[in-house]
Coordinates of C-alpha atoms in Angstrom, one line a residue:
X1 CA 102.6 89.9 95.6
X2 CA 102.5 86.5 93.9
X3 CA 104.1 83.6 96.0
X4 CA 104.3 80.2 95.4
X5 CA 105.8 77.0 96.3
X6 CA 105.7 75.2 93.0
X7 CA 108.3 72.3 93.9
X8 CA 110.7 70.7 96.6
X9 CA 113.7 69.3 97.1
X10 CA 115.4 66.5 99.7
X11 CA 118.2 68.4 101.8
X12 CA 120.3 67.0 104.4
X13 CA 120.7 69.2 108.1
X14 CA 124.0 69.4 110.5
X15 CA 123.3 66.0 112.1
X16 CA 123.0 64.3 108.9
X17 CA 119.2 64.1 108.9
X18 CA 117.3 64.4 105.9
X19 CA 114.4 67.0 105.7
X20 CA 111.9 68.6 103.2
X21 CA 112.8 71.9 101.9
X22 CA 110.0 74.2 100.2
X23 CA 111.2 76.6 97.2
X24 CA 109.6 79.7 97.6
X25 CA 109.0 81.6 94.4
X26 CA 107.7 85.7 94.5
X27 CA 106.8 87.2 91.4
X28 CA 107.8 84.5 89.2
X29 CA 111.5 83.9 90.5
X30 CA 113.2 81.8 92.8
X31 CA 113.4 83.8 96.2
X32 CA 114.4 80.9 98.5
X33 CA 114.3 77.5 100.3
X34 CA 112.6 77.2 103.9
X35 CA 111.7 74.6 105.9
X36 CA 108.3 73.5 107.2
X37 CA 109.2 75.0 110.8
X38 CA 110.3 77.9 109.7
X39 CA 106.8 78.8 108.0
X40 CA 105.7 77.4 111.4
X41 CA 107.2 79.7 113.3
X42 CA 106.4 82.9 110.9
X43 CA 102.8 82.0 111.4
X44 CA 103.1 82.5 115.2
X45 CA 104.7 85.5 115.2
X46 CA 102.3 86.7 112.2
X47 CA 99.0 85.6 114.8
X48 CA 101.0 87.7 117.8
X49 CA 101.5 91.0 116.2
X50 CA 98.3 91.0 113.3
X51 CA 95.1 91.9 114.7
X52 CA 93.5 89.1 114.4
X53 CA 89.6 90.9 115.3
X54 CA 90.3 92.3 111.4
X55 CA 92.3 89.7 109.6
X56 CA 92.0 86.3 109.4
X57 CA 94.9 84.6 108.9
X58 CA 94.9 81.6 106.5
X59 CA 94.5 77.5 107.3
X60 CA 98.3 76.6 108.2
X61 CA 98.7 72.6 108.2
X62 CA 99.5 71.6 111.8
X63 CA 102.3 70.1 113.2
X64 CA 103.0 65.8 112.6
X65 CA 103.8 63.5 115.9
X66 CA 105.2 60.8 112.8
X67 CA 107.1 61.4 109.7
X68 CA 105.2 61.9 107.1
X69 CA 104.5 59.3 104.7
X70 CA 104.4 60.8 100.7
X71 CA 100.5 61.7 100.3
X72 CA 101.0 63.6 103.6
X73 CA 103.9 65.3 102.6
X74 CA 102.1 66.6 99.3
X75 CA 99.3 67.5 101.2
X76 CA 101.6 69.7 102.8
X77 CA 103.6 71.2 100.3
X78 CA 100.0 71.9 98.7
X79 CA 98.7 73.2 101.6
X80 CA 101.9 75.6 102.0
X81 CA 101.5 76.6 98.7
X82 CA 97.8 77.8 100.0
X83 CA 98.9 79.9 102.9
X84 CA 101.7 81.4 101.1
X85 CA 99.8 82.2 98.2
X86 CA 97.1 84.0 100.7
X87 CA 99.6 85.5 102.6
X88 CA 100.7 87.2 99.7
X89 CA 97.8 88.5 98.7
X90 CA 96.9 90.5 101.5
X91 CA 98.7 93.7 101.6
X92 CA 97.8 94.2 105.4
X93 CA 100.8 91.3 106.1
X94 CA 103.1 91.6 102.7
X95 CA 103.7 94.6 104.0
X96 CA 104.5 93.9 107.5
X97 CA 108.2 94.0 108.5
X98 CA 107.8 90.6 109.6
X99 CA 107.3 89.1 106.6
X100 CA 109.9 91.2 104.7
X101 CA 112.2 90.6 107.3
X102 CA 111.3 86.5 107.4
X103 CA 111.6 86.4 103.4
X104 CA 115.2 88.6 103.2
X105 CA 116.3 86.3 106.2
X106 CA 115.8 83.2 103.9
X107 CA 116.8 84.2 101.0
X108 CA 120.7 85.0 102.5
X109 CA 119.9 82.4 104.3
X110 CA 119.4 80.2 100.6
X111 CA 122.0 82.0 99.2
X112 CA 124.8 80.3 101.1
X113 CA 127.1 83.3 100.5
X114 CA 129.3 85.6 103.4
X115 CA 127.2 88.2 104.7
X116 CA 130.0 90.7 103.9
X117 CA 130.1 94.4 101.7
X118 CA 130.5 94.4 98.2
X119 CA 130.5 97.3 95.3
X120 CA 127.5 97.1 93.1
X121 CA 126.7 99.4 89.9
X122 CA 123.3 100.7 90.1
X123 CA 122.3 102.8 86.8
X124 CA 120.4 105.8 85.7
X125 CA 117.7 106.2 83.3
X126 CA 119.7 107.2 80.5
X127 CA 122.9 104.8 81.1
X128 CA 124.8 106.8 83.6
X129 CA 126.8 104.5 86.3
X130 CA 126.8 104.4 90.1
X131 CA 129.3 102.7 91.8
X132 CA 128.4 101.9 95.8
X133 CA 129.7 99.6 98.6
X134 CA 126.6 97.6 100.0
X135 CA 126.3 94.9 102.5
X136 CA 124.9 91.9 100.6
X137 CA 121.7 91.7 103.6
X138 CA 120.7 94.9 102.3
X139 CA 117.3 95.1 101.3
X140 CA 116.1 97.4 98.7
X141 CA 115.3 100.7 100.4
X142 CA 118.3 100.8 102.3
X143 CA 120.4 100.4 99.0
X144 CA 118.4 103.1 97.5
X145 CA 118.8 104.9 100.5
X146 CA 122.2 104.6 99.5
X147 CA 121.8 105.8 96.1
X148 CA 120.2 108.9 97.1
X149 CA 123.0 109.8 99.2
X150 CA 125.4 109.3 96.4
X151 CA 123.9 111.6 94.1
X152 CA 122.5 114.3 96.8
X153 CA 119.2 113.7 96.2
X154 CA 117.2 114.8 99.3
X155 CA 115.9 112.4 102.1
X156 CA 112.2 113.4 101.3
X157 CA 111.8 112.4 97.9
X158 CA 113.9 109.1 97.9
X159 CA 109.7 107.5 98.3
X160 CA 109.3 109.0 94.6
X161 CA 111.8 106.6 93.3
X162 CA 112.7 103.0 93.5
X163 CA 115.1 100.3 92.0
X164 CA 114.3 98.2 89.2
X165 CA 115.3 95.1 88.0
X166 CA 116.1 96.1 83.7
X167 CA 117.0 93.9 80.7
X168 CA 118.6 96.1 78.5
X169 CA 120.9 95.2 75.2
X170 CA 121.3 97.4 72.0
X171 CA 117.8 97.0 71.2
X172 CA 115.9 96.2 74.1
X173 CA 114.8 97.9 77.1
X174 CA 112.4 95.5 79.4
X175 CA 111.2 96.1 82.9
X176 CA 111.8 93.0 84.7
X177 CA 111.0 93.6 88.3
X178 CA 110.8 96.3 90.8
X179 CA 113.0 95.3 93.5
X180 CA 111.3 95.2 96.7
X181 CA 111.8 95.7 100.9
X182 CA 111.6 91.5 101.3
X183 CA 114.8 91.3 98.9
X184 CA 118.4 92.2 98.8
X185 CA 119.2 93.5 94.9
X186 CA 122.7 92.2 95.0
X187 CA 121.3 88.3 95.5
X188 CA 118.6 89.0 93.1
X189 CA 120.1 90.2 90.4
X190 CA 122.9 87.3 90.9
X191 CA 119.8 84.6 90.9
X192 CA 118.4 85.6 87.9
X193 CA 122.2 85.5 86.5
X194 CA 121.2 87.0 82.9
X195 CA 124.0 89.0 81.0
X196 CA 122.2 92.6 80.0
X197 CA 120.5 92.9 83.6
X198 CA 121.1 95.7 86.0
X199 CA 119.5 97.6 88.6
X200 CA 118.0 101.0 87.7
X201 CA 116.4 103.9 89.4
X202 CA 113.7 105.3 88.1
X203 CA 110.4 107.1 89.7
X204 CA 107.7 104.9 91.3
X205 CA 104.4 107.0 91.2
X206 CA 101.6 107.7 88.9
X207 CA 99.9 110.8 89.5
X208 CA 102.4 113.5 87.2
X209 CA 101.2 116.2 89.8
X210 CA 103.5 114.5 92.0
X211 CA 106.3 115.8 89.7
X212 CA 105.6 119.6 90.5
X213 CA 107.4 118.9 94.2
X214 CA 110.6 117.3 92.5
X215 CA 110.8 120.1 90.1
X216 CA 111.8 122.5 92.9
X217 CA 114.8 120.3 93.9
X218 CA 117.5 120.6 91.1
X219 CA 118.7 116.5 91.8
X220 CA 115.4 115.3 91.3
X221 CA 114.6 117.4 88.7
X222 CA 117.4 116.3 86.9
X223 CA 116.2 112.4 87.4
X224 CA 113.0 113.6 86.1
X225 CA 114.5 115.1 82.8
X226 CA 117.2 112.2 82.6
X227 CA 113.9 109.8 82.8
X228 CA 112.0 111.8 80.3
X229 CA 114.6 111.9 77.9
X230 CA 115.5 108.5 78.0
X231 CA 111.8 107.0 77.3
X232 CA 111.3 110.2 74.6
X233 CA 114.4 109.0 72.8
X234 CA 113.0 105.3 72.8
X235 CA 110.0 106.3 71.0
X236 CA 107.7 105.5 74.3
X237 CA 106.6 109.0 74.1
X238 CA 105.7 109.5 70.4
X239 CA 106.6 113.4 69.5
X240 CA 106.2 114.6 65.9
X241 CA 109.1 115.5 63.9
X242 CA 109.2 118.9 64.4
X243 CA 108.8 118.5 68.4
X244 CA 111.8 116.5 68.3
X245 CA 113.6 119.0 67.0
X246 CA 112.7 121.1 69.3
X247 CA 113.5 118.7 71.7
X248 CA 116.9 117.9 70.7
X249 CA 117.6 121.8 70.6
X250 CA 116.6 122.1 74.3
X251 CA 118.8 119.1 74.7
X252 CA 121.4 120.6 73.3
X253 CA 121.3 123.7 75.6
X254 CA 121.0 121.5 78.7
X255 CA 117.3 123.6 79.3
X256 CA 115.7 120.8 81.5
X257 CA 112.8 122.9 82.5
X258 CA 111.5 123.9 79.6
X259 CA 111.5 120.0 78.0
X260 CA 110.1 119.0 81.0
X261 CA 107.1 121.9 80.6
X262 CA 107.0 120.3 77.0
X263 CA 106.9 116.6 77.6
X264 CA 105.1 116.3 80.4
X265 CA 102.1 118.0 78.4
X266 CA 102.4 115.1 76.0
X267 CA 100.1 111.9 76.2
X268 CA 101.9 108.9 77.2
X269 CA 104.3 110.9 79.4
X270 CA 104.4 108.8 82.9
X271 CA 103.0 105.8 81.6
X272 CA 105.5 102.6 82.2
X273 CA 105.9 100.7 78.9
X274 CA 106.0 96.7 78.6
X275 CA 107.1 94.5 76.0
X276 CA 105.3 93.7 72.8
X277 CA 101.9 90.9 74.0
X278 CA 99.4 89.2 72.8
X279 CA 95.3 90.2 74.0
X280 CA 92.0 88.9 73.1
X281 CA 90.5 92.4 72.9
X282 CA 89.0 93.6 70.8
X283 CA 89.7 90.1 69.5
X284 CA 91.3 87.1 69.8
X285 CA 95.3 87.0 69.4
X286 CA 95.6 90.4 69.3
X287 CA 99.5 91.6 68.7
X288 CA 99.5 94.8 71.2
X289 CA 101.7 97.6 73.5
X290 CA 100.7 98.0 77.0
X291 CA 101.3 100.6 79.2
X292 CA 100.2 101.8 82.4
X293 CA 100.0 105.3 83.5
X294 CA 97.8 108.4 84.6
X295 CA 95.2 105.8 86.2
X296 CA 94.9 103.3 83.1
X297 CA 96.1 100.4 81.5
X298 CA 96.3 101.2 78.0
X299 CA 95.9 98.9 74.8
X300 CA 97.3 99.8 71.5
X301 CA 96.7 97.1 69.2
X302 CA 99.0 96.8 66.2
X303 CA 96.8 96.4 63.2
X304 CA 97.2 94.7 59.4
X305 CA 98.6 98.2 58.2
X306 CA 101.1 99.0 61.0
X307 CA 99.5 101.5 62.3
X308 CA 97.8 101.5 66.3
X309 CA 94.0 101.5 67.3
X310 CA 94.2 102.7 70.9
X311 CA 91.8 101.5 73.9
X312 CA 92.0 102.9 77.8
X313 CA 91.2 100.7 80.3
X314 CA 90.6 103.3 83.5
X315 CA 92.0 101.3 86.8
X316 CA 88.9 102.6 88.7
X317 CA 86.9 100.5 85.9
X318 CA 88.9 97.0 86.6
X319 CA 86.5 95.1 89.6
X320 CA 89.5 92.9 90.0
X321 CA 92.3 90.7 88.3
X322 CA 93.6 87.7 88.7
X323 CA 97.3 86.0 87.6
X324 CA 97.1 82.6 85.9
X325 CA 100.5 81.1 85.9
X326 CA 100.6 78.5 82.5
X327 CA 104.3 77.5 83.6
X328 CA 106.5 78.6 86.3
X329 CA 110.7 79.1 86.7
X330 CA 110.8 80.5 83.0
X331 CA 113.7 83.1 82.3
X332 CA 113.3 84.1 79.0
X333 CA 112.9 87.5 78.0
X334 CA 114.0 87.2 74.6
X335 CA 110.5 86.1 73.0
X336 CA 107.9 88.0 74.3
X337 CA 105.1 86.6 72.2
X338 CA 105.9 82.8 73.6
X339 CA 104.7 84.2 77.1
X340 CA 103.6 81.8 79.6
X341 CA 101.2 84.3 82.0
X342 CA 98.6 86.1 81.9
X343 CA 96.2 88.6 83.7
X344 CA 93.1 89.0 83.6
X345 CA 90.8 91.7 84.7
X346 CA 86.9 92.0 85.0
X347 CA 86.2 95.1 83.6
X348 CA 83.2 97.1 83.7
X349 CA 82.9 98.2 79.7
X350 CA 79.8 99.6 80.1
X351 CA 76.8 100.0 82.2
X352 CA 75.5 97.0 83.9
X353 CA 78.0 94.9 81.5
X354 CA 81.4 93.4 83.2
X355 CA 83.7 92.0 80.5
X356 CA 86.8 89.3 81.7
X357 CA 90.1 91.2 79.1
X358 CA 93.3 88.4 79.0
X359 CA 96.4 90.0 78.1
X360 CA 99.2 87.2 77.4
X361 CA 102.9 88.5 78.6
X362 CA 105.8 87.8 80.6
X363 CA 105.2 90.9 82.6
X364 CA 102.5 89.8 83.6
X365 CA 102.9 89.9 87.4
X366 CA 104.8 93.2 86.6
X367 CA 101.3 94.6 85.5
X368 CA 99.6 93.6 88.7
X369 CA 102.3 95.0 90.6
X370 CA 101.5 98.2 88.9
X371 CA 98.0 97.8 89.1
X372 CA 98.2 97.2 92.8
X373 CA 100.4 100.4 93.4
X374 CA 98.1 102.8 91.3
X375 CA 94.9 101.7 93.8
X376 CA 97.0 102.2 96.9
X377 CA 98.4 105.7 95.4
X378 CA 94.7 106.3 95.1
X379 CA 93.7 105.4 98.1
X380 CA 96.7 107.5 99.9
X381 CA 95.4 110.7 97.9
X382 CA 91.3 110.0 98.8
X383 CA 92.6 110.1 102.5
X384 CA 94.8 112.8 101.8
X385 CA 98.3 110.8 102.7
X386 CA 101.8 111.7 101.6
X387 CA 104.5 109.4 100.5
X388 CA 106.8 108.4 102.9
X389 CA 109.0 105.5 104.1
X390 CA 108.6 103.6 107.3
X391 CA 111.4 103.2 109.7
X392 CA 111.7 99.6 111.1
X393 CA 112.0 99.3 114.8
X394 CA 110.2 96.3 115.7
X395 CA 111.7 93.1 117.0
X396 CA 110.9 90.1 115.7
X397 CA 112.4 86.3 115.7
X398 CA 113.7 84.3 112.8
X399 CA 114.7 80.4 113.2
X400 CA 117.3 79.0 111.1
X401 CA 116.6 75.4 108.4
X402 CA 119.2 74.4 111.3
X403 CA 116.9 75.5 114.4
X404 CA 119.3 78.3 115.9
X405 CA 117.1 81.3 116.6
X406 CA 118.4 84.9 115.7
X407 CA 116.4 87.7 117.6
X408 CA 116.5 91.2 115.0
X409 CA 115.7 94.8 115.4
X410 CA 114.7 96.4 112.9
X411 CA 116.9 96.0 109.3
X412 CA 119.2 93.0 108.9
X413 CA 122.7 93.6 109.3
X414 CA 125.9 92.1 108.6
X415 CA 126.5 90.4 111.8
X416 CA 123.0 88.8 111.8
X417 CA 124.4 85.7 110.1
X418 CA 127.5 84.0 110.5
X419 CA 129.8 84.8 107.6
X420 CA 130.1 81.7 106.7
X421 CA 127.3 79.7 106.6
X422 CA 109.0 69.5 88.0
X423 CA 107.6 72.7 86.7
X424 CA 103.7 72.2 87.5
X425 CA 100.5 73.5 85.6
X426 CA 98.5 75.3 88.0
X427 CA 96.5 79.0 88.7
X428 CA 96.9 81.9 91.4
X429 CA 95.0 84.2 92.1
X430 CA 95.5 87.9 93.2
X431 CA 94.3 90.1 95.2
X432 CA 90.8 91.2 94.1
X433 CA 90.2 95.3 94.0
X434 CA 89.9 96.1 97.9
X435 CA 86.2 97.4 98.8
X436 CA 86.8 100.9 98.9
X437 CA 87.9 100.9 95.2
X438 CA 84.1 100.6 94.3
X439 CA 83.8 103.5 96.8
X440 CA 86.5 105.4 94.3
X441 CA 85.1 104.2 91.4
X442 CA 81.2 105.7 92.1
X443 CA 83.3 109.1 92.7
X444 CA 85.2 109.1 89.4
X445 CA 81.8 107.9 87.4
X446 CA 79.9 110.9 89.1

């Protein structure tokens, strides 16, 4: 995950004292505003229930007997801004229910709205509409829990899929974001408050061999084809003119097996498409499409004559990657080629030869997201692990900007609230490839 504090602002408590409040950013957007004891208190309970003989947690700046004077209170923010950032890079505490829990507290806790139920439309791949009632403290899985009640889809495969965040007009179809267990879609999707963006299911895994489970259930076969279809009539699976006729005739007689046997045999089926970007390989300003899928980040650069000279990038290649962040709190989406991140991976291109590739895109932190869940979908398979979703159970204590404490079990729920209640230059860095991925990487160069 990539967090950041990039700013403050001066905000005023019950008693009519002033106090510092430190906008938390994840993934590029605004999440919400928290308080220096509130971080305080999340690093307790992070040292209590982390084993701490393994992980090291991060410097957090101590406590202050005096109010701070300015230089210590940006000494603070920037230290913040440190321990967040680390924070977020270890997946050993992102994805601890702590932290979700702590980061979906404060962000209805930043959102200043009743904690109360409201209808959402979550979509399909292909356009088709899903009207729910949610609480607005759910977090992502338990609205896509939701979701795969609705449409019958059964308990075990609801890990296959997830909920994304999708910019979508006549012309354009852009991943955003993929909603995640530390955020509740309704507040999200209100922050970003674009018209053209809704929340979409679609499959989160890599390995296609996955697929052969799902096609046994008729539900999520029927996502699958509804998936396939929808990226196939986009052009993100390039077929040749007579294939899509053949296609289109299978369409026609609703024969979902037998275009699935056909398109999943063809190349770029289960890759995840991104916006048009600019890379500096195989030279400098080059005008490409990225896509990630079946282990590999793939390049095709758009030449002089229109046409596509393809490069793979093989994940179990990449030593590691890094996010640099050229401006924060953007929100467009319109030009993609005006981007202001980028990610770079250290890439072993050939024997004994490690090669730093910049690609230039708004996604950017959607890449490494992608990135990050291909090695851990890896991992799972070298240890010979099955999907699944964790059930939360444990207890754990969030304190209020105002100071009242709110003991939880488990999820959030409607009564845990009361119902009523300058853009800086700078570089983050993510998560380098976790040791055993050179362990993975001698295996697949064998």
């Amino acid at each position: 995950m990539h967090f950041s504090v990039p700013d403050t602002q001066e905000l005023v408590d019950e008693s009519g004292s002033p106090y510092m409040g430190y906008n938390v950013h994840i993934n590029g957007v605004f999440h919400c505003t928290v308080r220096y004891k509130q971080l305080y208190n999340l690093h307790e309970q992070l040292m209590k229930e982390l084993d701490l003989s393994k992980l090291e947690l991060p410097y957090f700046p101590p406590k202050k007997l005096f109010p701070l004077t300015y230089n210590q209170q940006e000494e603070r923010k920037l230290a913040l801004d440190r321990y967040i950032q680390s924070i977020g890079q270890n997946t050993s505490i992102n994805n601890s229910e702590l932290l979700n829990g702590f980061l979906l507290s404060a962000q209805l806790e930043s959102a200043k709205d009743s904690i109360t139920f409201v209808n959402i439309d979550v979509f399909l791949m292909n356009g088709s509409k899903i009207n729910l009632e949610v609480c607005t403290a759910d977090n992502s899985s338990q609205v896509l829990k939701k979701v795969c009640h609705k449409i019958n889809l059964n308990e075990k495969f609801c890990s296959y899929f997830s909920l994304f965040l999708i910019y979508q007009n006549d012309e354009t179809f852009i991943v955003l974001r993929k909603l995640q267990d530390f955020e509740s879609p309704f507040i999200t999707q209100k922050n970003i408050n674009k018209i053209g963006t809704r929340i979409v299911l679609g499959k989160w895994y890599w390995d296609i061999g996955y697929d052969l489970e799902l096609l046994e259930d008729p539900v999520a076969r029927h996502l699958l084809y509804l998936q396939a279809s929808a990226e196939e009539e986009r052009g993100c699976i390039p077929t040749t003119e007579k294939l899509k006729l053949q296609l289109i005739s299978l369409k026609d007689s609703d024969n979902e097996e037998e275009y699935l046997k056909i398109v999943r045999s063809l190349k770029y089926y289960g890759y995840l498409y991104f916006a048009p970007c600019i890379c500096d390989y195989p030279k400098p300003q080059s005008k490409v499409l990225v896509s990630i899928g079946k282990n590999e980040l793939n390049l095709r650069v758009i030449t002089a004559e229109n046409n596509y000279e393809e490069f793979g990038f093989k994940v179990t290649r990449m030593r590691c990657w890094r996010i640099t962040t050229l401006q924060e709190g953007s929100e467009k989406y319109e030009d993609m080629l005006d981007s202001k991140l980028e990610l770079s991976f250290e890439y072993l291109i050939a024997k004994d030869k490690l090669q730093w590739i910049t690609i230039t895109s708004d996604q950017a932190i959607l890449l490494s997201v992608c990135l990050q869940s291909m090695i851990d979908e890896l991992l799972l398979k070298t240890v010979g692990g099955i999907k699944t979703q964790d059930v939360a159970k444990k207890t754990w204590t969030y304190v209020t900007r105002e100071g009242h404490t709110r003991n939880v079990i488990g999820s959030l729920t409607a009564n845990f609230f009361d119902k009523n209640y300058k853009v800086i230059t700078k570089f983050h860095y993510l998560p380098c490839l976790i040791q055993s991925l050179w362990i993975l990487m001698k295996i697949y160069l064998l």
